[in-house]
Short mmCIF file of C-alpha atoms in Angstrom, two decimals:
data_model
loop_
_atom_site.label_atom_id
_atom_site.label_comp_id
_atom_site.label_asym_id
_atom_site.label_seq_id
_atom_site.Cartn_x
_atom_site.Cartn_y
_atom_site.Cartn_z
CA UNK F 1 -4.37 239.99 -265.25
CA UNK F 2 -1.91 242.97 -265.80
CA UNK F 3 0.12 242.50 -263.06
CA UNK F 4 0.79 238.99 -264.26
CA UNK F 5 1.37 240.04 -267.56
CA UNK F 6 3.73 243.14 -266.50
CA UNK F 7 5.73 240.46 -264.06
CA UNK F 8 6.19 238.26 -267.31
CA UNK F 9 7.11 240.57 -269.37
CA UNK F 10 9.59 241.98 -266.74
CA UNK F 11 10.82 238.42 -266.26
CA UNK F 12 11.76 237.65 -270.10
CA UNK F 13 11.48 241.18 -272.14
CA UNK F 14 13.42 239.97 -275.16
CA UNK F 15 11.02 237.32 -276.01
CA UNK F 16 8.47 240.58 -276.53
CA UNK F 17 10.70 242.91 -278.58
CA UNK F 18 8.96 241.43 -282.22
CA UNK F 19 5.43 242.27 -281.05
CA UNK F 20 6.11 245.68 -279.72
CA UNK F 21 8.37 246.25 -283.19
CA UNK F 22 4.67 245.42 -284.77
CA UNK F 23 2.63 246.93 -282.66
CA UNK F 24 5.37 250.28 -282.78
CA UNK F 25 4.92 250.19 -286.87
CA UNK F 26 1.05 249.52 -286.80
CA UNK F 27 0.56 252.35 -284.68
CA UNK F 28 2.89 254.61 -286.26
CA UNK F 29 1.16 254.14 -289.87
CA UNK F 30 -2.28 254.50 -288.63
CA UNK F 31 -1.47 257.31 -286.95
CA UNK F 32 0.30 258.93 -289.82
CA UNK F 33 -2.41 258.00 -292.05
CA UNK F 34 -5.31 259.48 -290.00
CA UNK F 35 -3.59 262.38 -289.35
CA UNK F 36 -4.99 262.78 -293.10
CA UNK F 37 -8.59 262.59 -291.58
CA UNK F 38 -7.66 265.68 -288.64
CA UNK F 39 -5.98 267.48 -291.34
CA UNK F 40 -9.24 267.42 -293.91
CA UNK F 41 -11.20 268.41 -291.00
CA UNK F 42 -9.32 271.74 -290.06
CA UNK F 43 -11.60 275.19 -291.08
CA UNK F 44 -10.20 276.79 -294.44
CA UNK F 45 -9.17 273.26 -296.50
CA UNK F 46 -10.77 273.02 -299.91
CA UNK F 47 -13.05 271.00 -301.12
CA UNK F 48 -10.17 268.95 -303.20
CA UNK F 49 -7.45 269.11 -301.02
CA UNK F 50 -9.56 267.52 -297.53
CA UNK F 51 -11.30 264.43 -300.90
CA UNK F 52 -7.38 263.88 -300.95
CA UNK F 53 -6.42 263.45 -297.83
CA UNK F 54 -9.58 261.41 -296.60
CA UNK F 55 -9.05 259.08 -299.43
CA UNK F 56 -5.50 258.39 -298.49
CA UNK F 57 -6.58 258.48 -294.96
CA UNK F 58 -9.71 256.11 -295.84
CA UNK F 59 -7.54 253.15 -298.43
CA UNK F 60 -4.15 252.92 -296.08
CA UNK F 61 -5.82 253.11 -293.16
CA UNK F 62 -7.91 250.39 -293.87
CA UNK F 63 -4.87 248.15 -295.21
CA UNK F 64 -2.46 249.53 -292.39
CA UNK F 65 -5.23 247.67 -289.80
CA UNK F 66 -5.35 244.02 -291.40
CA UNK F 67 -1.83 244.44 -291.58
CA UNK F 68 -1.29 245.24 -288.24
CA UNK F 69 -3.59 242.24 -287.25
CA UNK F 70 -1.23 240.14 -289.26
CA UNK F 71 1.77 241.47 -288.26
CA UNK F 72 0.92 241.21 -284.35
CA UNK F 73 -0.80 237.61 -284.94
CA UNK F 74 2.41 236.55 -286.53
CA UNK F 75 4.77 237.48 -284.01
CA UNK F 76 2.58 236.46 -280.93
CA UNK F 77 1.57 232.92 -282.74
CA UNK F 78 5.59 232.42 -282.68
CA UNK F 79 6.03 233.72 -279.25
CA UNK F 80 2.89 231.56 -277.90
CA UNK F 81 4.22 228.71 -279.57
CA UNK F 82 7.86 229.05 -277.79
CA UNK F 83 6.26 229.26 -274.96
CA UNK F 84 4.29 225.83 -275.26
CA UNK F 85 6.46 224.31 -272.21
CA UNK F 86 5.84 226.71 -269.80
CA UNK F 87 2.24 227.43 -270.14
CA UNK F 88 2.16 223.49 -269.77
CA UNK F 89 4.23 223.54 -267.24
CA UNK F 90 1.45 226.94 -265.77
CA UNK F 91 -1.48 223.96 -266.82
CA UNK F 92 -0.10 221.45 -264.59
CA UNK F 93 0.60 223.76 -261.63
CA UNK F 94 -3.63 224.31 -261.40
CA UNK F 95 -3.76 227.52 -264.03
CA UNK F 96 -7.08 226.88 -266.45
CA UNK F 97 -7.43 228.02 -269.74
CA UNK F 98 -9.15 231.13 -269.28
CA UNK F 99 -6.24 232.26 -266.51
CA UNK F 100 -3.49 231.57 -269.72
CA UNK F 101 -5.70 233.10 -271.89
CA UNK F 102 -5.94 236.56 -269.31
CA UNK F 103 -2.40 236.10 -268.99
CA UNK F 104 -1.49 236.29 -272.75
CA UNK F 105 -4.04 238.89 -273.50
CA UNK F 106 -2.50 241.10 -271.08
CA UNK F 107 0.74 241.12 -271.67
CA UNK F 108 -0.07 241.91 -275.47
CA UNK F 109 -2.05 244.69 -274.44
CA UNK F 110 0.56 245.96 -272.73
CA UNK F 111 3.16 245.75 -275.18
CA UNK F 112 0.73 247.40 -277.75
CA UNK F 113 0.16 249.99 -275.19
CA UNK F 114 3.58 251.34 -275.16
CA UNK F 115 4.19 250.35 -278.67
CA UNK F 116 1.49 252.66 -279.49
CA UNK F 117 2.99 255.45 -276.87
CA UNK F 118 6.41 255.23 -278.77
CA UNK F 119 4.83 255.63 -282.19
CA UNK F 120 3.11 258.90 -281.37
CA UNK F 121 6.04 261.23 -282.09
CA UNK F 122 7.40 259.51 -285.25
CA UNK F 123 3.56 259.17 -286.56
CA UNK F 124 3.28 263.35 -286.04
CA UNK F 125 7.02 263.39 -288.10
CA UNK F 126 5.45 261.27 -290.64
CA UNK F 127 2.01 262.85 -291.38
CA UNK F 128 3.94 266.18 -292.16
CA UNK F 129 5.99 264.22 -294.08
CA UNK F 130 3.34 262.70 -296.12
CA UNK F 131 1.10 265.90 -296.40
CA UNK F 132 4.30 267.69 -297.83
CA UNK F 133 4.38 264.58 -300.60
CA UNK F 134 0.49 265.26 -301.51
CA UNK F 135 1.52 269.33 -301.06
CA UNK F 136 4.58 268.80 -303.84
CA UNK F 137 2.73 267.28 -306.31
CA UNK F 138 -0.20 269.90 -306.84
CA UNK F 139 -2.83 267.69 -304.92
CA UNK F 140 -3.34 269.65 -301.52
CA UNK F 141 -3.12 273.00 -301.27
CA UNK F 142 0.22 274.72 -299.73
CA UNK F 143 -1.86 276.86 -297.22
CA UNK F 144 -3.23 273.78 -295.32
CA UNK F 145 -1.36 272.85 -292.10
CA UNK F 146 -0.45 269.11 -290.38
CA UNK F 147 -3.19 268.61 -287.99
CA UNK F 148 -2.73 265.42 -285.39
CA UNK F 149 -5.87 265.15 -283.42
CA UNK F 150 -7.99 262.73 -281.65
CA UNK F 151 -8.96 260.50 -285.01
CA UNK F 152 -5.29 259.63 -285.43
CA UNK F 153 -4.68 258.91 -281.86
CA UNK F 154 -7.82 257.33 -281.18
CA UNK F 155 -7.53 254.88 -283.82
CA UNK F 156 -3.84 254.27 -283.74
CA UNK F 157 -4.30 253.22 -279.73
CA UNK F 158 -7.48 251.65 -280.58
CA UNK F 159 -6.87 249.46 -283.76
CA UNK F 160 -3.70 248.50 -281.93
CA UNK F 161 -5.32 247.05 -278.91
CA UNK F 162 -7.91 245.75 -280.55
CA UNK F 163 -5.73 243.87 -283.03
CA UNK F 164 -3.15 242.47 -280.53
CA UNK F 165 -5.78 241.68 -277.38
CA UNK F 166 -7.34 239.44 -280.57
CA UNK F 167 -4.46 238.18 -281.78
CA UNK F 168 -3.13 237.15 -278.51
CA UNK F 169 -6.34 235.39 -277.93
CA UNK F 170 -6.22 233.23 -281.28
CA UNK F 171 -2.76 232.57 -280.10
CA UNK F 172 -3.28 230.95 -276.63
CA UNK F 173 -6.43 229.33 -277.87
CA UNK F 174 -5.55 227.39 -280.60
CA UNK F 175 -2.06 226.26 -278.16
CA UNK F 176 -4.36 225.41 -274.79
CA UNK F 177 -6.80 224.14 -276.81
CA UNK F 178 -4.82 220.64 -277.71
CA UNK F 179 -4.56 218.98 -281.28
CA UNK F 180 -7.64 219.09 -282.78
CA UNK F 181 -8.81 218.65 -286.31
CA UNK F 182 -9.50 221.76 -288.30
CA UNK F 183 -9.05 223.00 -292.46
CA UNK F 184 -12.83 222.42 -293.57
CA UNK F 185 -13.22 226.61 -293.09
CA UNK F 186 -10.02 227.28 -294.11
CA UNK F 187 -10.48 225.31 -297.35
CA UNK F 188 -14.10 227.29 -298.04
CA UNK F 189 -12.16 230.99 -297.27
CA UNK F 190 -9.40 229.53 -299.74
CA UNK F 191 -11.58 228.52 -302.57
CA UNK F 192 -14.13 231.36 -301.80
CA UNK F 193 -11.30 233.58 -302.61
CA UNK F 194 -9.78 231.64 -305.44
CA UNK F 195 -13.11 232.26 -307.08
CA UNK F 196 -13.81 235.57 -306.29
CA UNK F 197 -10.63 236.52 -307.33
CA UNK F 198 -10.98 234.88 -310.41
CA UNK F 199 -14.37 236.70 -311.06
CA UNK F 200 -12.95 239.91 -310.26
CA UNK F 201 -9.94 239.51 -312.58
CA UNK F 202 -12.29 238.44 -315.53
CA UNK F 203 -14.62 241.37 -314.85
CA UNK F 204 -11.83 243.59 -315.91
CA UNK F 205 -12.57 243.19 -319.56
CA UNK F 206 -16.23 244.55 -318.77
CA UNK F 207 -14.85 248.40 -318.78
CA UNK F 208 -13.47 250.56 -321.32
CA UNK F 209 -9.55 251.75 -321.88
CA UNK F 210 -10.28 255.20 -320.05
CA UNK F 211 -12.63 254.38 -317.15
CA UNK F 212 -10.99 255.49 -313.81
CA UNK F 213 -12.11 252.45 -311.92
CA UNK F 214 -10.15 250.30 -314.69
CA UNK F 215 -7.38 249.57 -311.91
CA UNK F 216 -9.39 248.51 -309.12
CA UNK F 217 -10.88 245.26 -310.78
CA UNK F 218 -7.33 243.59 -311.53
CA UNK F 219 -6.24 244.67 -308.43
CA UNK F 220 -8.53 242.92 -306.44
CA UNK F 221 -8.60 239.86 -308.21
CA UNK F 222 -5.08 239.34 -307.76
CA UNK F 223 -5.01 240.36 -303.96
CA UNK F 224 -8.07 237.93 -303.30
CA UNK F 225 -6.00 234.66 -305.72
CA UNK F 226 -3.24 235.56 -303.59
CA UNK F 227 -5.05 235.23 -300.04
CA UNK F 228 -6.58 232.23 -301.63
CA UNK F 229 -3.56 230.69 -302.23
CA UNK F 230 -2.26 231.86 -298.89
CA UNK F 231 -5.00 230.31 -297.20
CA UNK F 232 -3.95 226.89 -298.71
CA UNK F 233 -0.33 227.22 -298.29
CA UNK F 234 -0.10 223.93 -296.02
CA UNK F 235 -1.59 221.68 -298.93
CA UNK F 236 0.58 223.51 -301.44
CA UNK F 237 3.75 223.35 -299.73
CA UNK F 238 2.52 219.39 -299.09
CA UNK F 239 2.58 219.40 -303.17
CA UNK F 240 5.74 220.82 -304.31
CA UNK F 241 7.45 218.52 -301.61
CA UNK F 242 6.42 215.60 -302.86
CA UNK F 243 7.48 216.44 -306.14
CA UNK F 244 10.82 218.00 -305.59
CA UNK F 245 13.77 215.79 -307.02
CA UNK F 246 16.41 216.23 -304.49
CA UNK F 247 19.60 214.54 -303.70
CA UNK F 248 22.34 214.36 -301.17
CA UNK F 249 22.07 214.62 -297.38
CA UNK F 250 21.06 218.89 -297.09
CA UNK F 251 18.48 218.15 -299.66
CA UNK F 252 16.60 214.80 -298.10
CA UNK F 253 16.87 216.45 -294.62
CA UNK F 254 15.32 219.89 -295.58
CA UNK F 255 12.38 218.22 -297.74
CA UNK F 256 12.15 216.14 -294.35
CA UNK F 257 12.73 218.97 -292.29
CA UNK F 258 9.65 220.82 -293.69
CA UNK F 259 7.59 217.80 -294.40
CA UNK F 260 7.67 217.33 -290.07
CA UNK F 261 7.38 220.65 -289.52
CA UNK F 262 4.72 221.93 -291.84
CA UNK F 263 2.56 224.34 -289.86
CA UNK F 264 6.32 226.84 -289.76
CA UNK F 265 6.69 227.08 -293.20
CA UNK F 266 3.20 227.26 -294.10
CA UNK F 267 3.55 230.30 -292.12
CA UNK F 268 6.43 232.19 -294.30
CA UNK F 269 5.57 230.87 -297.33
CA UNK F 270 1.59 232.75 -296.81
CA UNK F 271 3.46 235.94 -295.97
CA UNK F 272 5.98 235.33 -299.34
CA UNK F 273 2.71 234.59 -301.86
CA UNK F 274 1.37 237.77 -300.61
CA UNK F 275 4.17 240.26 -300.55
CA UNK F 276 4.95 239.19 -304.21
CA UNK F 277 1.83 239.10 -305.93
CA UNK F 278 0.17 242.45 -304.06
CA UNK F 279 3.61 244.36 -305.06
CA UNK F 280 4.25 243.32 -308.22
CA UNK F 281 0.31 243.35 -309.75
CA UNK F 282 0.18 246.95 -308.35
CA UNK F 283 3.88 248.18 -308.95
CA UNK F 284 3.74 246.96 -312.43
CA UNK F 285 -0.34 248.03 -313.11
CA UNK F 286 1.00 251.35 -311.96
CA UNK F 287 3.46 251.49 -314.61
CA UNK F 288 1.73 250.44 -317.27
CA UNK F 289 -0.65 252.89 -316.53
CA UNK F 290 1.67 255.70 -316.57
CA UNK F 291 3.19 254.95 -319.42
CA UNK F 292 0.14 254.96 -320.77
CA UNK F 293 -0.66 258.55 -320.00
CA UNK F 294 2.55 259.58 -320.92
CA UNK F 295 2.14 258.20 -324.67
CA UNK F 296 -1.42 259.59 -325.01
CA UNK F 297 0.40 263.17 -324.54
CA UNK F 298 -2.66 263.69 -321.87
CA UNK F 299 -1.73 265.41 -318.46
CA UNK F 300 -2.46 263.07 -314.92
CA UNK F 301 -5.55 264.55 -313.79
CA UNK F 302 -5.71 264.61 -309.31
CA UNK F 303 -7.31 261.68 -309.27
CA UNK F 304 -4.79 259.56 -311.26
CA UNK F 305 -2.18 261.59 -308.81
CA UNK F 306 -4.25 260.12 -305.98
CA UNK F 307 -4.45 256.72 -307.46
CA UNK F 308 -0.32 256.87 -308.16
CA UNK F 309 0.66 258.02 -305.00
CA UNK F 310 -1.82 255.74 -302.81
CA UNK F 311 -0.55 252.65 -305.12
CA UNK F 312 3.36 253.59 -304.19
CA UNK F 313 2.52 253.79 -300.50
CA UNK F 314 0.25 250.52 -300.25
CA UNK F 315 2.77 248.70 -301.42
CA UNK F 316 5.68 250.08 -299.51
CA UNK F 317 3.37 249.58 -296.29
CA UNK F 318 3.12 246.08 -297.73
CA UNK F 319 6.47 245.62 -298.20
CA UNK F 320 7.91 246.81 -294.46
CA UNK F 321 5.16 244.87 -292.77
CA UNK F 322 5.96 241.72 -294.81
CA UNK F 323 9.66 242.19 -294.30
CA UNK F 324 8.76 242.54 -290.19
CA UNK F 325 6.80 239.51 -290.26
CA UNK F 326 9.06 237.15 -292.17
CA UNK F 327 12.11 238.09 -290.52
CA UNK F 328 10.32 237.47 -287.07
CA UNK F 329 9.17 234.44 -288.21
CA UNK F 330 12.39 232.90 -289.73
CA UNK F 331 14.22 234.13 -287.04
CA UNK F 332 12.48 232.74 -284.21
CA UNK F 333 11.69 229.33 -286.39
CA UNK F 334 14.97 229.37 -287.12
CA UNK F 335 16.57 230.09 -283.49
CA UNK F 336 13.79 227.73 -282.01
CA UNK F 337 15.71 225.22 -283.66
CA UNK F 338 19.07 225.33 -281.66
CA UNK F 339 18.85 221.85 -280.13
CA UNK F 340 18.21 220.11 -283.29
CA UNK F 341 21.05 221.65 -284.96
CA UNK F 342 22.98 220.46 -281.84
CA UNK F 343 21.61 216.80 -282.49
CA UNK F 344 22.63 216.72 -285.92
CA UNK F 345 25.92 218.00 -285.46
CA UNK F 346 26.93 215.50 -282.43
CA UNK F 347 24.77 212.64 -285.33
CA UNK F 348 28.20 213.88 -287.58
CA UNK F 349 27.17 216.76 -289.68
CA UNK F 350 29.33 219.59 -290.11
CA UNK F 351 28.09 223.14 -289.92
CA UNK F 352 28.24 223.73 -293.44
CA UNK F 353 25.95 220.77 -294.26
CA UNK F 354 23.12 222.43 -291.32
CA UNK F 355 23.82 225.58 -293.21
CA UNK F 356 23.03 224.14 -296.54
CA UNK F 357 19.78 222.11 -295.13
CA UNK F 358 18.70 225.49 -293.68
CA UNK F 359 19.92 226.90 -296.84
CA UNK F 360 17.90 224.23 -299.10
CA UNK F 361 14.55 224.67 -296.94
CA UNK F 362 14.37 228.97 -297.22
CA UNK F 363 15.45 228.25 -301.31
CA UNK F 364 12.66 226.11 -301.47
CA UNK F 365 10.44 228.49 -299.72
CA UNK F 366 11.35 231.53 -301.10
CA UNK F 367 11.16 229.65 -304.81
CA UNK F 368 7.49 228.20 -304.15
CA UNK F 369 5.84 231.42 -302.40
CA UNK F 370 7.07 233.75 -305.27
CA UNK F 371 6.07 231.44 -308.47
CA UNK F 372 2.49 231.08 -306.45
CA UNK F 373 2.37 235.06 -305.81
CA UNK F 374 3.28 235.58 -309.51
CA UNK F 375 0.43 233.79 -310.39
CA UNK F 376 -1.61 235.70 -309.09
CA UNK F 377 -0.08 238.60 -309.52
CA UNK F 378 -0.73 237.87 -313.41
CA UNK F 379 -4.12 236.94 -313.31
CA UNK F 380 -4.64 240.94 -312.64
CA UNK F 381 -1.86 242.11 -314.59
CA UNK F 382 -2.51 240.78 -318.23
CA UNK F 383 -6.39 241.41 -318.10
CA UNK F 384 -5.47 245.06 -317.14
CA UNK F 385 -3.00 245.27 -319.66
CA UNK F 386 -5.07 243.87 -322.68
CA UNK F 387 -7.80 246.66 -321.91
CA UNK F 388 -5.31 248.96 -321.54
CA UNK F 389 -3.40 248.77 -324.38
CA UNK F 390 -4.03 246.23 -326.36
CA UNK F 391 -0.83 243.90 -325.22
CA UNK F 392 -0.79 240.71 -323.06
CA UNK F 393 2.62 240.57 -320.84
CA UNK F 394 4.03 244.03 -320.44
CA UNK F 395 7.46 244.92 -320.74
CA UNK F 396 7.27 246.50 -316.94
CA UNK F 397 6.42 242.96 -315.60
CA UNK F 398 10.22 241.70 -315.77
CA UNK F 399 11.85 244.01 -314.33
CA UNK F 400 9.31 244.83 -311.26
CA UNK F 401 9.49 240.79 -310.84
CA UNK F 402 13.00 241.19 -310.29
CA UNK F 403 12.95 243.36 -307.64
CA UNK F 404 10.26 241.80 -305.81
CA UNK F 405 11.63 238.50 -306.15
CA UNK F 406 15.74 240.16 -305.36
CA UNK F 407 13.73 241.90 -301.85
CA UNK F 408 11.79 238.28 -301.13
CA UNK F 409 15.34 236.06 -301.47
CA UNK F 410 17.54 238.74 -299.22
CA UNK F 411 15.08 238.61 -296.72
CA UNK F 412 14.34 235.18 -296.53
CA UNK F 413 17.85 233.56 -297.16
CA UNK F 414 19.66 236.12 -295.24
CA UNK F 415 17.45 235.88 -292.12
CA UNK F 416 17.79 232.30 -291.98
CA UNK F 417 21.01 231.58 -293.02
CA UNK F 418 22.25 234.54 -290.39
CA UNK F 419 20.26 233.20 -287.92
CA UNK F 420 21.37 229.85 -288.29
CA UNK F 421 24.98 230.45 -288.38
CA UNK F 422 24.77 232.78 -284.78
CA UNK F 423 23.24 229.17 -283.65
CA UNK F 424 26.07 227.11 -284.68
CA UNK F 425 27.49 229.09 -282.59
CA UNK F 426 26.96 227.56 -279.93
CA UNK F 427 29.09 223.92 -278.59
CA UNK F 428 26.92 221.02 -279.73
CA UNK F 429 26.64 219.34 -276.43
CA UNK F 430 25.71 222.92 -274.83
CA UNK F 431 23.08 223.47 -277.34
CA UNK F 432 21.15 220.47 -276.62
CA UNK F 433 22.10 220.35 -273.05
CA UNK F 434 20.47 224.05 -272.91
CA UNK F 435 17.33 223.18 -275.09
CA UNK F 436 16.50 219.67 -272.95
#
């Protein structure tokens, strides 16, 4: 199986560069993070100092690992899926399933293998990095040292492997396994989360203006509406395009364009309704919070240090996984696409009408995933703010919202627009000669 895999991945390295990029930034946070967990351990740390670090260690790692499992699954679902002629092509020849499936496995293992190797030394730059944070702002002592052990490279190596070998395996499966019809467990995770997040947003109005765990109810409820939504992205995406009152040739072909090719988009747009609501319910909770503090004349106590600091680096984990996976995404949906931009342009369009369509499907997108993310991002926010102080739609809201959705639309449109115009590139006739 690993010879195979190493001879493939010999063969055609660039087509791996955007799962060892994930599997390089998985590690790398997991690594830092546990670091945390060594450094709590060492003789001589206080009692206060190691609660610190394990919680940070104990909350990011746990997000850094579904992310990583997203981030991997995202970029080896688009690799797997470029790759749908030749491991036909591998099917006729005599290979089975299960010899694809080896096949695929192992060359993601190996690729998180020495994406995990490579993040060792920039994980040990970043846990010293973080501890100083922690050490500036009065929550761990200055006498206790960086420690990188055997829990931070343990579970960077392992989470890694364990996340792409999976990954990988979802990946081949669903492509050897031929069309089939699926959605009735998908729809039960989406509503099951719709209404759990709904409960746990309501509950929020069960505690009192000062309880510590105030945060954590809002919070949830918005991540699990958002995943919920996420989870139904196909269906939504199905409903905004059948509303959508375009005109003119780049706006029929990109409602057209994404009507034929739904499963792509569904894709980004899951990736675009989290990023927005998990960043701005906690960036602008955060705030409000804080502001609160600072009006009561009270001082933070450790634990409202831990809370800030933990909140700041979930969502900036969030926020360079997100950006990973979207601009692998777009970029190889977007590049996959070479011939039919070919096709079109020998059919008579120019390259400033492809660019528009392209243009017209991200807007559309990038439009849809954001509103559905700020729903959900305000089903936590105003029940949070109402028990906090007394006020519906904070003033922190707008501006947060703006930055989220400024980061969102320069990904997104700037990816595929980039992309797209590096394809045009290319001589019509070559392009689809090239893609036949």
């Amino acid at each position: 199986m690993f010879m195979l895999a190493i001879r493939s991945i010999r063969h055609r390295p660039g087509r791996f560069l955007a799962t060892l990029l994930s599997a390089f930034l998985g590690a790398a946070i997991i690594m830092t993070f546990n670091s945390m967990h060594d450094t709590a351990t060492q003789d001589g740390v206080d009692s206060t100092s190691a609660e610190t670090l394990s919680t940070a260690a104990g909350v990011v790692g746990g997000y850094g690992t579904l992310l990583v499992f997203f981030a991997v699954a995202s970029a080896l679902t688009v690799n797997v899926r470029q790759r749908t002629a030749e491991l036909e092509l591998l099917r006729c020849s005599g290979a089975t399933p299960a010899q694809l499936k080896r096949m695929v496995v192992g060359e993601a293992v190996v690729v998180a293998l020495v994406g995990a190797a490579l993040a060792i030394g920039p994980a040990i730059l970043g846990g010293r990095a973080l501890l100083e944070i922690f050490q500036n702002s009065g929550q761990v002592a200055e006498s206790v040292d960086h420690s990188f052990g055997p829990i931070a490279l343990l579970s960077g190596i392992d989470i890694t492997l364990l996340a792409s070998a999976g990954a990988a395996f979802l990946a081949v499966r669903r492509a050897t396994r031929g069309p089939q019809r699926r959605g009735g467990a998908r729809k039960f995770l989406a509503y099951g989360a719709l209404l759990a997040g709904a409960a746990a947003a309501s509950s929020t109005f069960a505690f009192s203006t000062t309880d510590a765990a105030l945060m954590a109810a809002p919070a949830y409820g918005a991540i699990l509406l958002s995943v919920g939504f996420a989870l139904m992205a196909p269906r939504l995406l199905k409903g905004v395009l059948d509303r959508l009152p375009l005109s003119g040739a780049s706006g029929w072909l990109a409602v057209r364009n994404l009507r034929e090719r739904a499963a792509q988009p569904a894709g980004i747009l899951m990736s675009l309704i989290l990023f927005t609501a998990v960043a701005t319910a906690t960036l602008t909770m955060q705030a409000v919070e804080s502001d609160a503090v600072e009006a009561s004349g009270l001082t933070k106590s450790i634990d409202a240090k831990n809370l800030e600091t933990l909140n700041f680096t979930v969502v900036g984990i969030i926020v360079v996984f997100v950006c990973v996976m979207l601009v692998n995404s777009l970029y190889a949906a977007t590049s996959y696409r070479s011939r039919e931009f070919g096709q079109q342009r020998l059919a008579g369009a120019t390259p400033g009408q492809v660019l528009g369509t392209v243009g017209t499907e991200t807007l559309i997108l990038t439009v849809s995933g954001v509103l559905l993310g700020m729903v959900a991002a305000l089903a936590g926010i105003v029940p949070f703010t109402m028990v906090r102080t007394n006020g519906v739609l904070p003033g922190q809201a707008y501006g947060t919202a703006l930055a989220v959705v400024a980061i969102a639309a320069t990904v997104t449109l700037g990816t595929s627009l980039a992309t797209a115009r590096r394809m045009l590139r290319t001589p019509a006739v070559r392009a689809v000669a090239v893609a036949s």
